[in-house]
Coordinates of C-alpha atoms in Angstrom, one line a residue:
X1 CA 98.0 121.2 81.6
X2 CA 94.5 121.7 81.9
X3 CA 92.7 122.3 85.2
X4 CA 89.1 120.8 85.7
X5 CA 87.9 124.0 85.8
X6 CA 89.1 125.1 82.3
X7 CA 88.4 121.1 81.1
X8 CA 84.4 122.1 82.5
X9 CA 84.6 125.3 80.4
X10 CA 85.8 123.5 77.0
X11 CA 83.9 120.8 77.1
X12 CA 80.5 123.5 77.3
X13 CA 81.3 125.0 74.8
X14 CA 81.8 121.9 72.8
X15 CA 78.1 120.6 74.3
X16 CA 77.1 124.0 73.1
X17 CA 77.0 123.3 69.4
X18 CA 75.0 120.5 69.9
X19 CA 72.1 122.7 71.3
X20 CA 69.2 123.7 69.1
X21 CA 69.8 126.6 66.8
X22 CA 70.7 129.4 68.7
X23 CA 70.6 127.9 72.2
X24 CA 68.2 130.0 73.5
X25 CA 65.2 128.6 75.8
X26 CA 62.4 131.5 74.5
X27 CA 63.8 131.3 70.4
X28 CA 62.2 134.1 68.7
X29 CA 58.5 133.3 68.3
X30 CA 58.3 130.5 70.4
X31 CA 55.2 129.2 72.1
X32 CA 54.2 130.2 75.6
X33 CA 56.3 128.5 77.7
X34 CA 54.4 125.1 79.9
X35 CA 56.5 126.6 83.0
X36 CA 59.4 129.0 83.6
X37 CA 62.3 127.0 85.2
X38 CA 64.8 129.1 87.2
X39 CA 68.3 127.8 88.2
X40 CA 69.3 128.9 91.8
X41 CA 73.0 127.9 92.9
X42 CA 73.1 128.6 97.2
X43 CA 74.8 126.9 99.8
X44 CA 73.1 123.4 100.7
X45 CA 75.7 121.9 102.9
X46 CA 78.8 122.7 104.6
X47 CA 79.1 125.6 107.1
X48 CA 77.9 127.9 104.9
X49 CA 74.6 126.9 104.6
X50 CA 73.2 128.3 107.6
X51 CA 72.1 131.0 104.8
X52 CA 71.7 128.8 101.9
X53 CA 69.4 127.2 103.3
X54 CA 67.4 130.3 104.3
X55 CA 68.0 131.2 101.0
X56 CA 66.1 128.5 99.3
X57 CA 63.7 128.3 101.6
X58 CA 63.0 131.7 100.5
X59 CA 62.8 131.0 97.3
X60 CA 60.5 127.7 97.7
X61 CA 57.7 129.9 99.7
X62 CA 57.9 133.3 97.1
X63 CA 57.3 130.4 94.3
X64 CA 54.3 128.8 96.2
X65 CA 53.1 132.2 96.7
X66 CA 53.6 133.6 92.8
X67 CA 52.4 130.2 91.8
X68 CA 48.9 130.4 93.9
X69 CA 49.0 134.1 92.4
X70 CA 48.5 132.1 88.9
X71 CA 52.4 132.7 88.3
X72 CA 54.6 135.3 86.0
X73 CA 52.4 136.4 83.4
X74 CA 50.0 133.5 83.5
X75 CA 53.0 131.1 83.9
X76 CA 53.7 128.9 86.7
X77 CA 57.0 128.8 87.8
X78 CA 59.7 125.6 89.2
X79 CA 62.8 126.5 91.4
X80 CA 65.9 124.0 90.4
X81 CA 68.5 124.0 93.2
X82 CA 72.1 123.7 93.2
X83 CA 74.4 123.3 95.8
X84 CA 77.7 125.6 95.7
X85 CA 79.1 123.8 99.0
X86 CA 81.3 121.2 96.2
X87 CA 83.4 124.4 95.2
X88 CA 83.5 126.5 91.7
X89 CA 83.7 124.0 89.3
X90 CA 80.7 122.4 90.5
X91 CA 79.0 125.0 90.2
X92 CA 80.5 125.7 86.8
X93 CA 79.5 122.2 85.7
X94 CA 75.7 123.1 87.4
X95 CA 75.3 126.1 85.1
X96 CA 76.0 124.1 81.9
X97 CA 74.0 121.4 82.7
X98 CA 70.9 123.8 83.8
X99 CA 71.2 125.5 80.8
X100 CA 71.6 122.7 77.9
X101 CA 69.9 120.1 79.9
X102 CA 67.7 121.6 82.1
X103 CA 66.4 124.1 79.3
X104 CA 66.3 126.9 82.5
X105 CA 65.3 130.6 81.6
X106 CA 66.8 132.3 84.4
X107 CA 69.8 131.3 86.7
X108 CA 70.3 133.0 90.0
X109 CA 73.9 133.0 90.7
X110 CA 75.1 132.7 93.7
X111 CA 76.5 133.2 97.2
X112 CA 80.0 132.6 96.8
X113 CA 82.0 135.7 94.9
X114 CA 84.2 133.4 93.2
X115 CA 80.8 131.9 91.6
X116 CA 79.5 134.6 90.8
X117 CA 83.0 135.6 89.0
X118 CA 82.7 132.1 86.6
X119 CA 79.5 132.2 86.3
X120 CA 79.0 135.9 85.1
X121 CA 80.8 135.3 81.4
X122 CA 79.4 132.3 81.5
X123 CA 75.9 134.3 81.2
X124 CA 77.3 135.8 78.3
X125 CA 78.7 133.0 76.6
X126 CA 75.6 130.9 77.1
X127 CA 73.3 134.3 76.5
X128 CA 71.0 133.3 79.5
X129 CA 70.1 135.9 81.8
X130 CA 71.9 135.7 85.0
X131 CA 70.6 137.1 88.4
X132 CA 73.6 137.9 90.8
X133 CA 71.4 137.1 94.1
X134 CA 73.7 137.4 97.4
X135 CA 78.0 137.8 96.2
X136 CA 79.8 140.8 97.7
X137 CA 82.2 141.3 95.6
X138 CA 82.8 144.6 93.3
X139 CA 84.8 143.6 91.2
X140 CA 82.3 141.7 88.6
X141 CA 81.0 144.9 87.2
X142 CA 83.6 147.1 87.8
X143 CA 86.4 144.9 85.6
X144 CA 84.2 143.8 83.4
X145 CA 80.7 144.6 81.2
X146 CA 78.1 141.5 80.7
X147 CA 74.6 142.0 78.7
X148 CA 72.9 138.7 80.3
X149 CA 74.1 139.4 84.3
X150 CA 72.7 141.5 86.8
X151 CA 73.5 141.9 90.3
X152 CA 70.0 142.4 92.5
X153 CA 71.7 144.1 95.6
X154 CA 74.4 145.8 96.6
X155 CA 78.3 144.8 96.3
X156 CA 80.7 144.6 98.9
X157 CA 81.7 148.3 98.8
X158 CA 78.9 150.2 100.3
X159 CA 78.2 147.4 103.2
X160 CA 81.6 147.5 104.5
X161 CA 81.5 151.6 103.9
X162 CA 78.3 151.9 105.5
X163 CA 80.1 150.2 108.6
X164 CA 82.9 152.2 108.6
X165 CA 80.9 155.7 108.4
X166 CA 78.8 154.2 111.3
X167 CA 81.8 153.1 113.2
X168 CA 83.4 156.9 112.7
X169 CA 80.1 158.5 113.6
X170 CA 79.4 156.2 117.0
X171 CA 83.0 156.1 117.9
X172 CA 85.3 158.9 116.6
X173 CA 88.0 158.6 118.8
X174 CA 89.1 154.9 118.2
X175 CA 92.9 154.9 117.7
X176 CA 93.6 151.2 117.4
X177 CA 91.6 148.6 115.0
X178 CA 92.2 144.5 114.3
X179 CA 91.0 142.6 112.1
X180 CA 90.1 138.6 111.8
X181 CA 88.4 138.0 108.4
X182 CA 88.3 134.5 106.7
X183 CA 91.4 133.8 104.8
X184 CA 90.1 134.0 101.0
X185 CA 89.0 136.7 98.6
X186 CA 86.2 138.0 100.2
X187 CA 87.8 138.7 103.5
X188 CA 91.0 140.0 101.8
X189 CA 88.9 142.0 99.4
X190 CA 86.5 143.5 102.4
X191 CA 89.8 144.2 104.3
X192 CA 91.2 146.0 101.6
X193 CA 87.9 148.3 101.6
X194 CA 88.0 149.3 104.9
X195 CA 91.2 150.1 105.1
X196 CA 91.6 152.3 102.3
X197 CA 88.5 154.6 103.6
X198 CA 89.6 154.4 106.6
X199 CA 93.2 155.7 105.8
X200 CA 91.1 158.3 103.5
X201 CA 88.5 159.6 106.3
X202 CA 90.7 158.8 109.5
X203 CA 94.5 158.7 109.0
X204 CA 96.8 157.3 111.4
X205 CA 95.0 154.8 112.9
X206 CA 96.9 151.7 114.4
X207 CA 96.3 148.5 112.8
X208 CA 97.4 145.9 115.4
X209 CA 96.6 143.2 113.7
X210 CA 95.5 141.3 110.4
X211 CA 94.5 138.2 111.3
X212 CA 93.1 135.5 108.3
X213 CA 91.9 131.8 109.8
X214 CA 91.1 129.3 106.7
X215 CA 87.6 129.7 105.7
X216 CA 85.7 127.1 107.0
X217 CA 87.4 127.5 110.6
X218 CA 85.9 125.8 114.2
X219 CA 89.0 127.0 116.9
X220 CA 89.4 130.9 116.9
X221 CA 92.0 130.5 120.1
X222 CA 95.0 131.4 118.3
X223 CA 93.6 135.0 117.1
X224 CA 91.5 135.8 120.3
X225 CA 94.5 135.3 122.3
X226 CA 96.2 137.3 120.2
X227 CA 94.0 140.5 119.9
X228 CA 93.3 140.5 124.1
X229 CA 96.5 141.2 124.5
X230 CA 96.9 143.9 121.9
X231 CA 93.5 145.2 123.0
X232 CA 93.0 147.3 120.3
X233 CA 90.2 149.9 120.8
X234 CA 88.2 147.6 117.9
X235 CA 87.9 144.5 115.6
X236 CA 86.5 144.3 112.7
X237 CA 85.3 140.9 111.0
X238 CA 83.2 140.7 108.0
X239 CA 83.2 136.6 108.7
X240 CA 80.1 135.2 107.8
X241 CA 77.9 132.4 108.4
X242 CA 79.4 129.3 110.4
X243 CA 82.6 130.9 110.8
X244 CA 81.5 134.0 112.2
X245 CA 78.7 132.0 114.3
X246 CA 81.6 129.8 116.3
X247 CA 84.1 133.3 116.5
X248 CA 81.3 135.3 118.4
X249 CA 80.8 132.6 120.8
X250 CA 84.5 131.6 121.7
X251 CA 85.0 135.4 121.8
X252 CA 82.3 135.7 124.3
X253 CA 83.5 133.0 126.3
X254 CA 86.9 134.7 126.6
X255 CA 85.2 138.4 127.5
X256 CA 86.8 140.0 124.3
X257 CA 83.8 141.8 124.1
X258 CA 84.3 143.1 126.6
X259 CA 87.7 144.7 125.6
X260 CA 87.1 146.2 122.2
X261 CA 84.3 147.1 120.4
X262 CA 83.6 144.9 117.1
X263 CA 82.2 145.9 113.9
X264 CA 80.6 142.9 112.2
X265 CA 79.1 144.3 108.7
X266 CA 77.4 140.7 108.1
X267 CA 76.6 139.7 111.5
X268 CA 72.8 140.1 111.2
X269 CA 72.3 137.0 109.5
X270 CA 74.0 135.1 113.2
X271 CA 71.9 137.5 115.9
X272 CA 69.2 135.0 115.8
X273 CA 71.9 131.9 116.3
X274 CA 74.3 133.1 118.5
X275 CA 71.6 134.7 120.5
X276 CA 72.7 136.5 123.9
X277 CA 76.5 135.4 123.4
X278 CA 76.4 138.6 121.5
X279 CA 76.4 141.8 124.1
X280 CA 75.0 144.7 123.6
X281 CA 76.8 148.0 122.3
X282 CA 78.9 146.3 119.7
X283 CA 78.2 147.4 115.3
X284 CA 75.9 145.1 113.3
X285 CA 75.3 145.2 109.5
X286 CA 72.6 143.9 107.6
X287 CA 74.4 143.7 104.1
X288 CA 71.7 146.3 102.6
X289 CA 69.3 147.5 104.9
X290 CA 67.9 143.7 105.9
X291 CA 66.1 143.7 108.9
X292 CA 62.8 142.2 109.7
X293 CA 62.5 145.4 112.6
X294 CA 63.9 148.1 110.2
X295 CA 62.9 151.4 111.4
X296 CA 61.7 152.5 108.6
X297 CA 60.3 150.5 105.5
X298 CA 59.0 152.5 102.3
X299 CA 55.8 150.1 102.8
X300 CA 55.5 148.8 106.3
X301 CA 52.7 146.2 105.8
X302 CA 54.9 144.4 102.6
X303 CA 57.8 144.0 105.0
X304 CA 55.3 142.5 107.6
X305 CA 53.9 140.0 105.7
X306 CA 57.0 138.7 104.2
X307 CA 58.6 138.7 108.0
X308 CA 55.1 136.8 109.5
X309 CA 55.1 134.4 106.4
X310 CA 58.5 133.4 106.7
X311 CA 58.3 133.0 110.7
X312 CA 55.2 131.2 110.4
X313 CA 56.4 128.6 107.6
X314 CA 59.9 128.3 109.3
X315 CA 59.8 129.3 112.9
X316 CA 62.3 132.0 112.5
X317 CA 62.7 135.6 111.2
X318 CA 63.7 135.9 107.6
X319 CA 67.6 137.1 107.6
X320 CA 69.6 139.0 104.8
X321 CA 69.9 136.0 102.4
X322 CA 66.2 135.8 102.7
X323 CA 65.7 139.4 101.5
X324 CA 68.3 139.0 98.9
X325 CA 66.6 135.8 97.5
X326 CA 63.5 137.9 97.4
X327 CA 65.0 140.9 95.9
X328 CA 66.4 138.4 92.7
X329 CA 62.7 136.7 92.6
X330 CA 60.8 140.6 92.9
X331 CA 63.3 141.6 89.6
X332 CA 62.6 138.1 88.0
X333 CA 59.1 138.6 88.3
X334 CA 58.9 142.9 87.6
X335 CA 61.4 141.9 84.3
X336 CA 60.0 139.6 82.4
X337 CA 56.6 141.3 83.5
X338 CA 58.5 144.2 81.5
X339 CA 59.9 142.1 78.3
X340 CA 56.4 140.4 77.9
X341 CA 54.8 143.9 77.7
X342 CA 57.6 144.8 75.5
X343 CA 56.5 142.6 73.5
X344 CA 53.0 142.9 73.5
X345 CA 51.8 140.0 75.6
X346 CA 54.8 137.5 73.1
X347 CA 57.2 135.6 75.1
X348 CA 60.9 137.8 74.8
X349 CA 63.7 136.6 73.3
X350 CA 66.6 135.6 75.8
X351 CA 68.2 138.9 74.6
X352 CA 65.0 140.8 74.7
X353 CA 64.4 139.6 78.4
X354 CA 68.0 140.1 79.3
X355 CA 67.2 144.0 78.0
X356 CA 64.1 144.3 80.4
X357 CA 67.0 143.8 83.7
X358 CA 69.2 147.3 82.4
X359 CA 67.4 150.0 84.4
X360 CA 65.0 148.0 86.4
X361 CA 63.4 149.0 89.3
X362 CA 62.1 146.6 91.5
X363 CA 60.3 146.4 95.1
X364 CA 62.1 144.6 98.0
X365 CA 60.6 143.8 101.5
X366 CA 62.0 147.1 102.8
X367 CA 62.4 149.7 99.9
X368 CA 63.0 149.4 96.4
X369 CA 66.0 148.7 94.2
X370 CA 67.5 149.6 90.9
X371 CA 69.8 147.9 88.3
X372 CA 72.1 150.5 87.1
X373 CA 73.2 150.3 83.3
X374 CA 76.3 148.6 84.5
X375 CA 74.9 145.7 85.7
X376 CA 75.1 146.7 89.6
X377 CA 72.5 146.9 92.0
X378 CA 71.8 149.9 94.3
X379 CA 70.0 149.2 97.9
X380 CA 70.6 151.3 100.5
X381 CA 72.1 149.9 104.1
X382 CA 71.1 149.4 107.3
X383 CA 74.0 149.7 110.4
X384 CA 73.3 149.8 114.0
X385 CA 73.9 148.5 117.5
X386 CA 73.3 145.5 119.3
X387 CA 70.7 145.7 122.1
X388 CA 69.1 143.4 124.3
X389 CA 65.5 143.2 124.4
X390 CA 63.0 140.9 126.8
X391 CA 60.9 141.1 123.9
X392 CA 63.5 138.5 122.1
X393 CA 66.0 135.9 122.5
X394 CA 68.8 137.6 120.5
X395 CA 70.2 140.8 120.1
X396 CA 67.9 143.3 117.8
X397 CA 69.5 146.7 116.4
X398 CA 69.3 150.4 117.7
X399 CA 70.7 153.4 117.1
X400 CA 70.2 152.7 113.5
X401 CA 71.1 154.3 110.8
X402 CA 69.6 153.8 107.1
X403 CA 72.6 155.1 104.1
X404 CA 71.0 155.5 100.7
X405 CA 72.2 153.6 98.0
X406 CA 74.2 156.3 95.9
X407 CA 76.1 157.9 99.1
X408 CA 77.7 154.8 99.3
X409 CA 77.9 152.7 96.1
X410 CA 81.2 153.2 94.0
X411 CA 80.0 155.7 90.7
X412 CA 79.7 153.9 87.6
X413 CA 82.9 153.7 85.6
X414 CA 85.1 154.1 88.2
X415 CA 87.0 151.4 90.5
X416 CA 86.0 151.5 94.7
X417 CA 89.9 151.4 95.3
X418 CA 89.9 154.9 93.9
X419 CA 86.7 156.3 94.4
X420 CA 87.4 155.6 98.1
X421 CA 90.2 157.7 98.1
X422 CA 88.2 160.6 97.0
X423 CA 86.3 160.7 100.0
X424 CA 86.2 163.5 102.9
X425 CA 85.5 163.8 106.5
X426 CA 82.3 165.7 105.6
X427 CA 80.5 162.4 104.7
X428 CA 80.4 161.4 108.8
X429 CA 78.7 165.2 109.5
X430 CA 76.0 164.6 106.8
X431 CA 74.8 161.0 107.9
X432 CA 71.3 160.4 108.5
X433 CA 69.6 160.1 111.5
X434 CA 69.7 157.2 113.9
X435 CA 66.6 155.8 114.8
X436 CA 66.3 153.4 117.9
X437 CA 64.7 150.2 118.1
X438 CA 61.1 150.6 119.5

């Protein structure tokens, strides 16, 4: 029997056929385009959203801003939103529709890693260039090769690495570690990371416990309870959003904090909610090296602006899905930029434009970032420790340390779960420097 999923996925490709010859929304020789539409799937409801939102408002102020610019090579250019909070085959059913309906020339797709997993062939299949904005997972370019989907940041292997190296570095002597991540793919999968390097680079470490609440979970009393009495000498979570939001304040409440020392590779994105229930001295990824105080920016007045403007439009500092949704729009903009030129000032083929993405090098707030031939992007990342500041309401970052992009990222053609394994102690002695927060 079918699933509605699979029904979605048949019934496309049946819709397909009734498309116009070839399917494609620039056909070869076409006229300039009257406006290029762009698909973005992010979270718009459900817990979730407290960065898809961010997200699209993101998106809605660097469209304003291209459009005043006199848009992408003399064309304006109209966001579409979709919300991913109805589950995969929504989202499934979104793509289609954006595609044989909507006429879109560019999707960005999406927060969710099992999205981004339906939607990928469906790039392929439907031969319109797909921007992987914000999902962790590795897997997409590691199991599989795509010609129309590109990833514009990292995957989940170097931002849970990056913690891990930080955590070895800052705290070498741990002996004892648990772990409460959301109970579905990416919290298995990010588990699964961390503990193979850390059974590669640290062996013999205690895990006390694996703990997995449902995604989507309020009451975290059952697995706090749990790990004070263990009291291993750390936690791990790579929760995120809502989830990880409720589990920092209930854990505050109860003074685990106090007990262990928690490594929270996504937490950035909840400083700014969660505000002092956070303490200081506990490990704090940015999920590439995201921060609106980062030490170090490769142009220090481009990562102001896009800070101020955000503040000032929203009344709060852009966070990592912010920088991600500006990363996909910066490659957007830099690769069809690079297929029109191609083409000598003519409007690319979907194929041709898809082309312009393999190789790409493209600016972000903070640095710059490049699509390898594989699909994947590399951005470097950003780890440090929670601090408390008079100068704001949350917690901000010290001690931080920046990991490029290639010491960390999984080589191409091979698979993180073995890679990982190849690692050596040496890696901790050669970080970079840390840099405190000024």
């Amino acid at each position: 029997m079918l699933t509605r999923r699979e029904a979605l996925v048949g019934a496309g490709a049946a819709g397909a056929s009734l498309m116009l010859p070839g399917g494609s929304a620039w056909a070869q020789g076409a006229a300039k385009p009257a406006e290029l539409k762009v698909g973005i799937a992010t979270y718009l409801s459900g817990p979730a959203s407290v960065f898809g939102v961010p997200g699209r408002q993101t998106a809605e102020m660097l469209f304003d801003e291209i459009n005043a610019a006199g848009g992408i090579a003399g064309i304006k250019v109209r966001p579409i939103f979709v919300d991913e909070g109805p589950g995969v085959d929504h989202v499934v059913g979104e793509y289609r529709r954006l595609v044989q309906s909507e006429g879109v020339h560019l999707i960005f797709a999406a927060i969710s890693s099992a999205d981004c997993i339906a939607c990928a062939p469906l790039a392929d299949e439907l031969k319109r260039p797909t921007l992987l904005w914000d999902c962790g997972t590795q897997r997409i370019f590691e199991d599989n090769r795509y010609n129309y989907a590109f990833r514009t940041q990292a995957n989940a292997t170097p931002e849970i690495l990056a913690a891990l190296l930080y955590l070895l570095k800052a705290k070498p002597d741990f002996k004892s570690i648990a772990v409460i991540n959301q109970d579905y793919a990416w919290g298995r999968d990010s588990w699964d990371i961390f503990r193979t390097a850390m059974n590669t680079l640290k062996p013999g470490v205690k895990v006390s416990a694996e703990l997995f609440p449902r995604f989507g979970a309020t009451d975290f009393s059952t697995e706090i309870t749990r790990v004070l009495a263990l009291r291993p000498d750390v936690v791990l979570s790579t929760s995120w959003g809502g989830d990880l939001d409720a589990l920092i304040r209930q854990a505050s409440d109860r003074k685990l904090f106090e007990r262990s020392t928690f490594v929270m590779p996504l937490a950035e994105s909840s400083l700014q909610r969660v505000g002092k229930a956070l303490p200081a001295g506990h490990i704090v990824g940015a999920r590439g090296d995201h921060w609106f105080l980062h030490p170090s920016p490769a142009d220090p007045e481009r990562l102001k602006r896009f800070s101020d403007n955000y503040r000032a439009k929203y009344n709060a500092w852009p966070i990592y899905p912010c920088f991600h949704m500006a990363q996909a729009v910066s490659a957007m903009k830099v690769g069809i930029e690079k297929a029109v030129a191609a083409k000598g000032g003519g409007w690319p083929t979907d194929a041709e434009l898809a082309a312009a993405f393999k190789g790409l090098e493209f600016p972000s707030p903070t640095a710059s970032v490049r699509i390898r031939e594989d699909g994947q992007g590399l951005e470097n990342q950003l780890i440090g420790t929670t601090l408390h500041t008079d100068k704001y309401p949350f917690p901000v970052l010290t001690d931080m340390i920046v990991f490029p992009a290639e010491s960390v990222t999984t080589p191409v053609g091979q698979k993180s779960a073995d890679w990982l394994k190849t690692l050596t102690p040496e890696m901790v002695a050669k970080l970079p420097q840390a840099q405190a927060f000024k």
